[in-house]
Coordinates of C-alpha atoms in Angstrom, one line a residue:
Chain U
X287 CA -34.8 -14.7 17.1
X288 CA -34.9 -13.0 13.7
X289 CA -32.3 -12.8 10.9
X290 CA -31.5 -9.2 11.8
X291 CA -30.3 -10.3 15.2
X292 CA -27.8 -12.7 13.6
X293 CA -26.7 -9.8 11.4
X294 CA -26.1 -7.6 14.5
X295 CA -24.1 -10.3 16.2
X296 CA -22.0 -10.8 13.1
X297 CA -20.9 -7.2 12.9
X298 CA -18.1 -7.5 15.6
X299 CA -17.1 -10.9 14.2
X300 CA -16.5 -9.3 10.8
X301 CA -14.7 -6.5 12.6
X302 CA -12.2 -8.9 14.1
X303 CA -11.6 -10.8 10.8
X304 CA -11.2 -7.5 8.8
X305 CA -8.2 -6.4 10.9
X306 CA -5.5 -7.9 8.6
X307 CA -7.0 -6.4 5.5
X308 CA -7.5 -2.8 6.6
X309 CA -4.3 -0.8 6.0
X310 CA -5.3 1.9 8.5
X311 CA -5.5 -0.8 11.2
X312 CA -2.8 -3.3 10.1
X313 CA 0.2 -1.0 10.1
X314 CA 2.8 0.4 12.6
X315 CA 0.2 3.0 13.7
X316 CA -0.5 4.3 17.2
X317 CA -4.0 5.3 18.3
X318 CA -4.1 7.0 21.6
X319 CA -0.5 6.0 22.1
X320 CA -1.3 2.2 21.7
X321 CA -0.8 -0.1 18.7
X322 CA -3.8 0.3 16.3
X323 CA -4.3 -3.5 16.0
X324 CA -4.6 -3.8 19.8
X325 CA -7.0 -0.8 20.1
X326 CA -9.1 -2.3 17.2
X327 CA -9.3 -5.6 19.0
X328 CA -10.4 -3.9 22.2
X329 CA -13.0 -1.8 20.4
X330 CA -14.6 -4.8 18.8
X331 CA -14.5 -6.7 22.1
X332 CA -16.6 -3.8 23.5
X333 CA -18.6 -3.9 20.3
X334 CA -19.4 -7.6 20.9
X335 CA -21.0 -6.7 24.2
X336 CA -23.0 -3.8 22.5
X337 CA -24.2 -6.1 19.7
X338 CA -25.3 -8.9 22.1
X339 CA -26.9 -6.5 24.4
X340 CA -28.9 -5.1 21.5
X341 CA -30.0 -8.6 20.5
X342 CA -31.0 -9.4 24.0
X343 CA -33.1 -6.3 24.4
X344 CA -35.0 -6.7 21.1
X345 CA -35.2 -10.5 20.6
X346 CA -38.1 -12.6 21.8
X347 CA -36.7 -15.4 24.0
X348 CA -39.6 -17.8 23.9
X349 CA -37.6 -20.4 25.8
X350 CA -37.5 -18.2 28.9
X351 CA -41.3 -18.2 29.1
X352 CA -41.6 -21.8 28.2
X353 CA -39.2 -22.7 31.0
X354 CA -40.5 -20.4 33.7
X355 CA -39.3 -23.1 36.1
X356 CA -35.7 -22.3 35.2
X357 CA -34.9 -21.6 38.8
X358 CA -36.3 -24.9 39.8
X359 CA -33.8 -27.7 39.3
X360 CA -36.4 -30.5 39.9
X361 CA -36.7 -31.3 36.3
X362 CA -33.1 -32.0 35.9
X363 CA -33.0 -33.9 39.1
X364 CA -35.8 -36.1 37.8
X365 CA -33.9 -36.7 34.6
X366 CA -30.7 -37.6 36.5
X367 CA -32.7 -39.9 38.7
X368 CA -34.2 -41.6 35.7
X369 CA -30.7 -41.9 34.2
X370 CA -29.5 -43.7 37.4
Chain C
X13 CA 13.0 -19.9 51.5
X14 CA 12.7 -16.3 50.2
X15 CA 9.8 -13.9 50.6
X16 CA 8.3 -14.7 47.1
X17 CA 8.4 -18.4 47.9
X18 CA 6.7 -18.0 51.3
X19 CA 3.9 -15.8 49.8
X20 CA 3.4 -18.2 46.9
X21 CA 3.1 -21.3 49.1
X22 CA 0.8 -19.5 51.5
X23 CA -1.3 -18.3 48.6
X24 CA -1.7 -21.8 47.1
X25 CA -2.8 -23.1 50.5
X26 CA -5.3 -20.2 50.9
X27 CA -6.7 -21.0 47.4
X28 CA -7.2 -24.7 48.3
X29 CA -8.7 -23.8 51.7
X30 CA -11.2 -21.6 50.0
X31 CA -12.1 -24.4 47.6
X32 CA -12.5 -26.9 50.5
X33 CA -14.9 -24.4 52.2
X34 CA -17.1 -24.6 49.1
X35 CA -18.7 -27.9 50.0
X36 CA -22.3 -27.8 51.4
X37 CA -22.7 -31.4 52.2
X38 CA -21.1 -34.7 51.0
X39 CA -21.9 -35.5 47.4
X40 CA -23.6 -38.9 47.2
X41 CA -24.2 -38.6 43.5
X42 CA -21.9 -37.8 40.6
X43 CA -24.5 -35.3 39.3
X44 CA -24.3 -33.2 42.4
X45 CA -20.5 -33.3 42.4
X46 CA -20.2 -32.3 38.7
X47 CA -23.0 -29.8 38.1
X48 CA -24.3 -29.0 41.5
X49 CA -28.1 -28.9 41.4
X50 CA -28.0 -26.9 38.2
X51 CA -28.9 -23.9 40.1
X52 CA -25.8 -21.7 40.0
X53 CA -26.5 -18.0 39.9
X54 CA -25.4 -15.8 37.0
X55 CA -22.5 -14.5 39.2
X56 CA -21.2 -18.0 40.0
X57 CA -21.6 -19.1 36.4
X58 CA -19.7 -16.0 35.4
X59 CA -16.7 -16.8 37.5
X60 CA -16.7 -20.4 36.5
X61 CA -16.7 -19.5 32.8
X62 CA -14.3 -16.6 33.2
X63 CA -12.0 -18.9 35.2
X64 CA -11.8 -21.2 32.2
X65 CA -10.8 -18.4 29.9
X66 CA -8.0 -17.1 32.0
X67 CA -5.4 -19.9 32.3
X68 CA -1.6 -20.1 32.5
X69 CA -1.8 -19.3 28.8
X70 CA -3.1 -15.8 29.8
X71 CA -0.1 -15.2 32.0
X72 CA 2.7 -17.1 30.2
X73 CA 1.6 -17.9 26.7
X74 CA 0.1 -14.6 25.6
X75 CA 3.0 -12.4 26.8
X76 CA 5.4 -14.8 25.1
X77 CA 3.4 -14.7 21.9
X78 CA 3.5 -10.9 21.9
X79 CA 7.2 -11.1 22.6
X80 CA 7.8 -13.1 19.4
X81 CA 4.9 -12.3 17.2
X82 CA 3.9 -8.7 18.3
X83 CA 0.3 -7.7 18.0
X84 CA -0.6 -10.9 16.3
X85 CA -1.2 -12.2 19.9
X86 CA -4.5 -10.2 19.8
X87 CA -6.0 -13.1 17.9
X88 CA -6.7 -14.5 21.4
X89 CA -8.8 -11.4 22.3
X90 CA -10.7 -11.8 19.0
X91 CA -11.4 -15.5 19.2
X92 CA -12.6 -15.4 22.8
X93 CA -15.1 -12.6 21.9
X94 CA -16.3 -14.4 18.8
X95 CA -16.7 -17.6 20.8
X96 CA -19.0 -15.7 23.2
X97 CA -21.2 -14.6 20.2
X98 CA -21.8 -18.3 19.3
X99 CA -22.1 -19.4 22.9
X100 CA -24.8 -16.7 23.3
X101 CA -27.1 -19.0 21.3
X102 CA -25.5 -22.4 21.9
X103 CA -25.0 -22.1 25.7
X104 CA -28.7 -21.8 26.6
X105 CA -29.6 -24.5 24.0
X106 CA -27.0 -26.9 25.5
X107 CA -28.1 -26.1 29.0
X108 CA -31.7 -26.8 28.2
X109 CA -30.9 -30.1 26.6
X110 CA -28.7 -31.0 29.6
X111 CA -31.4 -30.2 32.0
X112 CA -34.2 -32.0 30.2
X113 CA -32.1 -35.2 29.6
X114 CA -29.8 -35.2 32.6
X115 CA -26.5 -34.6 30.7
X116 CA -23.4 -34.6 32.9
X117 CA -20.8 -34.6 30.1
X118 CA -20.2 -33.7 26.5
X119 CA -20.2 -37.4 25.7
X120 CA -23.8 -37.6 27.0
X121 CA -24.8 -35.0 24.5
X122 CA -23.3 -36.9 21.6
X123 CA -24.7 -40.3 22.7
X124 CA -28.1 -38.9 23.1
X125 CA -28.4 -36.6 20.1
X126 CA -27.0 -39.2 17.8
X127 CA -28.7 -42.1 19.5
X128 CA -25.4 -43.8 19.6
X129 CA -23.6 -45.2 22.7
X130 CA -20.6 -45.9 20.6
X131 CA -20.2 -42.3 19.4
X132 CA -20.6 -41.2 23.1
X133 CA -17.8 -43.5 24.2
X134 CA -15.5 -42.4 21.3
X135 CA -16.1 -38.8 22.2
X136 CA -15.4 -39.6 25.8
X137 CA -12.1 -41.3 25.0
X138 CA -11.0 -38.5 22.6
X139 CA -11.9 -35.9 25.3
X140 CA -10.1 -37.7 28.1
X141 CA -7.0 -38.4 26.0
X142 CA -6.7 -34.8 24.7
X143 CA -7.3 -33.3 28.1
X144 CA -4.5 -35.1 29.9
X145 CA -1.7 -33.1 28.2
X146 CA -3.7 -30.0 28.8
X147 CA -3.8 -30.9 32.5
X148 CA 0.0 -31.5 32.5
X149 CA 0.5 -28.1 30.8
X150 CA -1.2 -26.3 33.7
X151 CA 0.9 -28.2 36.3
X152 CA 4.2 -27.6 34.5
X153 CA 3.1 -24.0 33.9
X154 CA 2.6 -23.6 37.6
X155 CA 6.1 -25.0 38.3
X156 CA 7.6 -22.5 35.8
X157 CA 5.7 -19.7 37.4
X158 CA 7.1 -20.5 40.9
X159 CA 10.6 -21.1 39.5
X160 CA 10.6 -17.7 37.8
X161 CA 9.1 -15.9 40.8
X162 CA 11.4 -17.5 43.3
X163 CA 14.5 -18.5 41.4
X164 CA 14.3 -22.0 42.9
X165 CA 14.1 -25.1 40.7
X166 CA 13.6 -27.3 43.7
X167 CA 10.9 -25.0 45.0
X168 CA 9.2 -25.2 41.6
X169 CA 9.0 -29.0 41.8
X170 CA 7.8 -28.8 45.3
X171 CA 5.1 -26.3 44.3
X172 CA 4.0 -28.6 41.5
X173 CA 3.5 -31.5 44.0
X174 CA 1.9 -29.2 46.5
X175 CA -0.5 -27.5 44.0
X176 CA -1.5 -30.9 42.6
X177 CA -2.2 -32.4 46.0
X178 CA -4.2 -29.3 47.1
X179 CA -6.2 -29.2 43.9
X180 CA -7.0 -32.9 44.1
X181 CA -8.0 -32.3 47.7
X182 CA -10.5 -29.5 47.1
X183 CA -11.9 -31.0 43.9
X184 CA -12.7 -34.3 45.6
X185 CA -14.0 -32.6 48.7
X186 CA -16.2 -29.9 47.1
X187 CA -16.6 -30.7 43.4
X188 CA -17.8 -27.9 41.2
X189 CA -18.8 -25.8 44.1
X190 CA -15.2 -25.7 45.3
X191 CA -14.0 -24.7 41.8
X192 CA -16.6 -21.9 41.7
X193 CA -15.5 -20.5 45.0
X194 CA -11.8 -20.6 44.1
X195 CA -12.6 -18.9 40.8
X196 CA -13.9 -15.8 42.6
X197 CA -10.5 -15.3 44.4
X198 CA -8.4 -16.3 41.4
X199 CA -10.1 -13.7 39.2
X200 CA -9.8 -10.9 41.8
X201 CA -6.1 -11.7 42.2
X202 CA -5.6 -12.0 38.5
X203 CA -7.2 -8.6 37.6
X204 CA -5.2 -6.9 40.4
X205 CA -2.0 -8.5 39.2
X206 CA -2.6 -7.5 35.6
X207 CA -3.4 -3.9 36.6
X208 CA -0.1 -3.7 38.7
X209 CA 1.8 -5.0 35.7
X210 CA 0.1 -2.5 33.3
X211 CA 1.4 0.3 35.4
X212 CA 4.7 -1.0 36.6
X213 CA 6.2 -2.6 33.5
X214 CA 6.0 0.3 31.0
X215 CA 7.3 2.8 33.7
X216 CA 10.3 0.6 34.4
X217 CA 11.1 0.0 30.7
X218 CA 10.6 3.4 29.2
X219 CA 9.0 5.8 31.6
X220 CA 5.4 5.5 30.3
X221 CA 3.1 3.5 28.2
X222 CA 3.0 6.1 25.4
X223 CA 6.8 6.3 25.2
X224 CA 7.1 2.5 25.2
X225 CA 5.1 2.2 22.0
X226 CA 6.7 5.2 20.3
X227 CA 10.0 3.5 20.9
X228 CA 8.7 0.2 19.5
X229 CA 7.3 2.1 16.5
X230 CA 10.8 3.1 15.6
X231 CA 12.8 0.1 16.6
X232 CA 10.4 -2.8 15.8
X233 CA 7.6 -1.5 13.6
X234 CA 6.8 -4.9 12.2
X235 CA 5.7 -6.1 15.6
X236 CA 2.9 -3.5 15.6
X237 CA 1.5 -5.1 12.4
X238 CA 0.0 -8.5 11.5
X239 CA 3.0 -9.2 9.2
X240 CA 5.9 -10.5 11.5
X241 CA 7.6 -13.7 10.2
X242 CA 5.6 -16.8 11.2
X243 CA 2.7 -14.8 12.5
X244 CA 1.3 -13.2 9.4
X245 CA -2.3 -12.4 8.4
X246 CA -2.9 -16.0 7.4
X247 CA -1.8 -17.2 10.8
X248 CA -3.8 -14.6 12.5
X249 CA -7.0 -15.3 10.6
X250 CA -6.8 -19.1 10.6
X251 CA -5.8 -19.3 14.3
X252 CA -8.6 -17.0 15.3
X253 CA -11.1 -19.0 13.2
X254 CA -10.2 -22.5 14.4
X255 CA -10.0 -21.3 18.0
X256 CA -13.3 -19.5 17.7
X257 CA -14.9 -22.6 16.2
X258 CA -13.5 -24.9 18.9
X259 CA -14.3 -22.6 21.8
X260 CA -17.6 -21.2 20.4
X261 CA -19.0 -24.7 19.9
X262 CA -17.8 -25.8 23.3
X263 CA -15.7 -28.7 22.0
X264 CA -13.5 -28.8 25.1
X265 CA -15.2 -31.4 27.5
X266 CA -14.1 -29.6 30.7
X267 CA -16.1 -26.5 29.7
X268 CA -19.4 -28.3 29.8
X269 CA -20.0 -28.4 33.6
X270 CA -20.0 -24.6 33.9
X271 CA -22.7 -24.4 31.3
X272 CA -24.8 -27.4 32.6
X273 CA -24.6 -26.1 36.2
X274 CA -26.2 -22.8 35.5
X275 CA -29.6 -21.9 36.9
X276 CA -31.1 -20.8 33.6
X277 CA -30.4 -20.1 30.0
X278 CA -31.1 -16.5 30.7
X279 CA -28.3 -16.4 33.3
X280 CA -25.9 -17.8 30.7
X281 CA -27.0 -15.3 28.0
X282 CA -26.4 -12.5 30.5
X283 CA -22.9 -13.7 31.1
X284 CA -22.1 -14.0 27.4
X285 CA -23.2 -10.4 26.9
X286 CA -20.8 -9.0 29.5
X287 CA -17.9 -11.5 29.5
X288 CA -16.2 -9.8 26.5
X289 CA -15.6 -6.7 28.6
X290 CA -13.8 -8.9 31.1
X291 CA -11.6 -10.2 28.3
X292 CA -10.2 -6.7 27.5
X293 CA -7.8 -7.6 30.4
X294 CA -6.1 -9.9 28.0
X295 CA -4.6 -6.9 26.3
X296 CA -2.3 -6.4 29.3
X297 CA -0.2 -9.5 28.8
X298 CA 0.2 -8.5 25.2
X299 CA 1.5 -5.0 26.3
X300 CA 3.9 -6.7 28.8
X301 CA 5.2 -9.0 26.0
X302 CA 5.8 -6.1 23.7
X303 CA 7.6 -4.2 26.6
X304 CA 9.8 -7.3 26.9
X305 CA 11.0 -6.7 23.3
X306 CA 12.8 -3.6 24.5
X307 CA 14.0 -5.0 27.9
X308 CA 15.0 -8.6 27.3
X309 CA 17.5 -10.4 25.1
X310 CA 16.0 -11.7 21.9
X311 CA 16.7 -15.3 22.8
X312 CA 14.7 -15.1 26.1
X313 CA 12.3 -18.1 26.5
X314 CA 8.9 -16.8 25.5
X315 CA 7.2 -18.5 28.5
X316 CA 9.3 -16.6 30.9
X317 CA 8.7 -13.1 29.5
X318 CA 5.8 -11.9 31.8
X319 CA 7.3 -13.0 35.1
X320 CA 10.8 -11.9 34.2
X321 CA 9.4 -8.5 33.4
X322 CA 7.5 -8.5 36.7
X323 CA 10.7 -9.4 38.5
X324 CA 12.5 -6.5 36.7
X325 CA 9.8 -4.0 37.7
X326 CA 8.5 -5.0 41.1
X327 CA 9.7 -5.8 44.6
X328 CA 9.9 -9.4 45.7
X329 CA 6.7 -9.5 47.7
X330 CA 4.6 -8.1 44.9
X331 CA 6.1 -10.7 42.5
X332 CA 5.0 -13.3 45.1
X333 CA 1.5 -11.9 44.9
X334 CA 1.6 -12.0 41.1
X335 CA 2.9 -15.6 41.3
X336 CA -0.1 -16.5 43.6
X337 CA -2.5 -15.1 41.0
X338 CA -0.7 -17.0 38.2
X339 CA -0.8 -20.1 40.4
X340 CA -4.5 -19.7 40.7
X341 CA -4.7 -19.4 37.0
X342 CA -3.2 -22.8 36.9
X343 CA -5.1 -24.5 39.8
X344 CA -8.6 -23.5 38.7
X345 CA -8.3 -24.8 35.2
X346 CA -6.5 -27.9 36.5
X347 CA -9.4 -28.6 38.8
X348 CA -11.9 -28.2 35.9
X349 CA -9.9 -30.3 33.6
X350 CA -9.4 -33.1 36.0
X351 CA -13.2 -33.0 36.7
X352 CA -13.8 -33.2 32.9
X353 CA -11.5 -36.2 32.6
X354 CA -12.9 -38.1 35.6
X355 CA -16.6 -37.6 34.7
X356 CA -16.0 -38.8 31.1
X357 CA -14.3 -41.9 32.4
X358 CA -16.6 -42.7 35.3
X359 CA -19.9 -41.7 33.7
X360 CA -19.3 -42.7 30.1
X361 CA -16.6 -45.4 30.0
X362 CA -16.6 -47.4 33.2
X363 CA -19.6 -49.5 34.0
X364 CA -20.7 -49.1 37.6
X365 CA -23.4 -51.1 39.5
X366 CA -24.3 -48.3 41.9
X367 CA -24.1 -44.6 42.2
X368 CA -21.7 -45.1 45.1
X369 CA -19.4 -47.3 42.9
X370 CA -19.6 -44.7 40.1
X371 CA -18.6 -41.9 42.5
X372 CA -15.7 -44.1 43.8
X373 CA -14.5 -44.7 40.2
X374 CA -14.8 -41.0 39.6
X375 CA -12.7 -40.0 42.6
X376 CA -10.1 -42.7 41.8
X377 CA -9.8 -41.2 38.3
X378 CA -9.3 -37.7 39.7
X379 CA -6.3 -39.1 41.7
X380 CA -4.9 -41.2 38.8
X381 CA -5.2 -38.5 36.2
X382 CA -3.7 -35.8 38.4
X383 CA -0.9 -38.2 39.5
X384 CA -0.1 -39.2 36.0
X385 CA 0.0 -35.5 34.8
X386 CA 2.2 -34.6 37.8
X387 CA 4.7 -37.5 37.4
X388 CA 5.0 -36.8 33.7
X389 CA 5.4 -33.1 34.4
X390 CA 8.2 -33.8 36.8
X391 CA 10.0 -36.6 34.9
X392 CA 9.2 -36.3 31.3
X393 CA 7.8 -32.8 30.7
X394 CA 8.1 -33.2 26.9
X395 CA 6.5 -36.6 26.6
X396 CA 3.0 -35.2 26.1
X397 CA 4.0 -32.0 24.4
X398 CA 3.4 -33.6 21.0
X399 CA -0.1 -34.7 22.0
X400 CA -0.8 -31.2 23.3
X401 CA -0.2 -29.9 19.7
X402 CA -3.3 -32.0 18.8
X403 CA -5.5 -31.0 21.7
X404 CA -7.0 -27.8 20.4
X405 CA -7.2 -28.7 16.7
X406 CA -8.2 -32.3 17.6
X407 CA -11.2 -31.3 19.8
X408 CA -12.2 -28.8 17.1
X409 CA -12.9 -31.7 14.8
X410 CA -16.0 -32.3 17.0
X411 CA -17.4 -29.0 15.7
X412 CA -19.3 -30.2 12.6
X413 CA -21.1 -33.0 14.5
X414 CA -21.8 -30.5 17.4
X415 CA -23.5 -28.1 15.0
X416 CA -25.6 -30.9 13.5
X417 CA -26.6 -32.2 17.0
X418 CA -27.7 -28.8 18.2
X419 CA -30.3 -28.5 15.5
X420 CA -33.8 -29.1 16.5
X421 CA -33.9 -32.2 14.4
X422 CA -30.5 -33.9 14.0
X423 CA -30.3 -35.3 10.5
X424 CA -26.6 -36.3 10.7
X425 CA -26.1 -40.0 11.3
X426 CA -23.7 -41.3 14.0
X427 CA -21.6 -43.2 11.4
X428 CA -20.9 -40.2 9.2
X429 CA -20.2 -38.1 12.2
X430 CA -17.8 -40.7 13.6
X431 CA -16.0 -41.1 10.3
X432 CA -15.7 -37.3 9.9
X433 CA -14.2 -36.9 13.4
X434 CA -11.7 -39.8 12.9
X435 CA -10.7 -38.4 9.5
X436 CA -10.2 -34.9 10.9
X437 CA -8.1 -36.1 13.8
X438 CA -6.0 -38.4 11.5
X439 CA -5.4 -35.6 9.0
X440 CA -4.4 -33.3 11.9
X441 CA -1.9 -35.9 13.2
X442 CA -0.4 -36.3 9.7
X443 CA -0.1 -32.5 9.2
X444 CA 1.4 -32.0 12.6
X445 CA 3.9 -34.8 12.7
X446 CA 4.4 -35.5 9.0
X447 CA 6.4 -32.3 8.3
X448 CA 3.8 -31.2 5.8
X449 CA 4.3 -27.6 4.6
X450 CA 1.0 -25.7 4.9
X451 CA 2.6 -22.4 5.4
X452 CA 1.1 -20.5 8.4
X453 CA -2.3 -22.1 8.0
X454 CA -3.6 -23.6 11.2
X455 CA -3.5 -27.4 10.8
X456 CA -6.8 -27.9 12.8
X457 CA -8.6 -25.6 10.3
X458 CA -7.1 -27.4 7.3
X459 CA -8.2 -30.8 8.8
X460 CA -11.8 -29.6 9.0
X461 CA -12.0 -29.8 5.2
X462 CA -11.5 -33.6 4.9
X463 CA -13.6 -34.0 8.1
X464 CA -16.5 -32.2 6.3
X465 CA -15.9 -34.0 3.0
X466 CA -16.0 -37.5 4.6
X467 CA -19.0 -36.6 6.7
X468 CA -20.8 -35.4 3.5
X469 CA -19.8 -38.4 1.4
X470 CA -20.8 -40.8 4.2
X471 CA -24.1 -39.1 4.6
X472 CA -24.7 -39.4 0.8
X473 CA -23.8 -43.1 0.8
X474 CA -25.6 -44.0 4.1
X475 CA -28.5 -41.5 3.9
X476 CA -29.6 -39.0 6.5
X477 CA -31.1 -40.2 9.8
X478 CA -34.7 -41.2 9.6
X479 CA -35.1 -42.3 13.2
X480 CA -33.9 -39.2 15.1
X481 CA -33.8 -40.3 18.7
X482 CA -32.6 -36.9 19.8
X483 CA -35.4 -35.0 18.1
X484 CA -38.0 -37.3 19.4
X485 CA -36.7 -37.2 22.9
X486 CA -36.5 -33.5 22.9
X487 CA -40.2 -33.1 22.2
X488 CA -41.2 -35.6 24.8
X489 CA -41.9 -34.7 28.4
X490 CA -38.7 -34.6 30.5
X491 CA -39.9 -37.5 32.6
X492 CA -40.3 -39.6 29.5
X493 CA -37.1 -38.6 27.9
X494 CA -34.4 -41.1 27.2
X495 CA -31.9 -40.8 30.0
X496 CA -28.6 -39.7 28.4
X497 CA -26.4 -42.1 30.4
X498 CA -28.5 -45.0 29.3
X499 CA -27.4 -44.2 25.8
X500 CA -23.8 -43.3 26.8

């Protein structure tokens, strides 16, 4: 995971927090017949999926390879048995 | 008994029957009952996690918030999406730690990562205490849903009892597998109900969705901005931030089993990518609440807005179906919450000689916690209301310690973490009940400041951790790892 991936993921977060400070959003406006603040929130919700999808596609998930036995719950079972 | 009541009762029984059918074989171990075999598919994990996002708040609270505060209610859409951004990284990390060290609860994580059984027990107590009013909220919310849908107060009380008994039944019988199965049905019903409301309510109020908002633009323009009294930009920003911190760092104990039970970190990541699209549905209760501004008297109870609007717009049998969906939105979170409470008590607080005794203690706690929440909901519905004010902000005080403990090497000591948590909760209590004027700032967020300050000062005085049990155990082979429950 590189810094650029964190930046991509932060874009929608900034979009949500920017809403109160953008006059073209935070006003009694209608976009497509709906309140601009509501449309803005929905757009950035979709933007969250786009950003995370981009991160997923380009980031190297070393843990996935390290834990190739992800589908095998035996490791956890052993830990739970040890706990008992 | 009218049509709506019959449909509602039958729906609740069907939900519980589905939950009961989720059991594969009797659980002889608490781990199997709580997190399955940690092999839930991405689809099952999806519905478990989505089920926790859509609660009675989605049906009753959000529409009520929009009715009083206009589009400020969209803070909920924002914080849930933001929380999924942080969970994209934290969820798989938590899952991996849980798998390698056998975590069953959030308290296991704290006890292990801080090498402190005391901290684990404190986190377990805080979690169980703060979850009880949240459980009661779901039960009383269900009663309100039935009352509004059927017009019967006696029927509402009966439904609260019935739903609690049914929920306890399928939770004890099937554990997390039952909750997962019910979550499928609940989400399908909920999405259907919301789509019906999206079409029917605007048509009945003003002819169309577009006309509805054009009317609002002229009659109540302030509700289309983030400036209405009491719900201004400060409220919006601070509420979104503290909710995103609490939810995004998984500070609610009952949200841990859905993460720990997943098959893989990759499955969790996949869900966090796509779950935001699912949350777009939360815009519908906001629209219904805004429609209520034009259709209902200003003094209408905020909690009753959505179902009152449904009753105005739809025939009785459809209202009954919507009430079933809303009842599901209460029963599924109730099941998860009571599971959260019982595992914290039986796994982290009550000493047990054998696994059988632990499971018995767990099941007794399920019955006791549900019974207490039901009795209080029926007889003293306001008794825990004050405590509920502390639930979200109080559990968010675990956020700084959670961040430190998720690091590869936890340098925060248990004592500074504990002092920070206690300070944060104490400050929140003072701000909430001491009539302290902090404007529209969220008290939970304000309380994070002294929490962080005390944590920092205590760390300077006591020094950082030198013997990091968590870091050492993490690098060891799973078989050699320190079992979390031995620490907790």
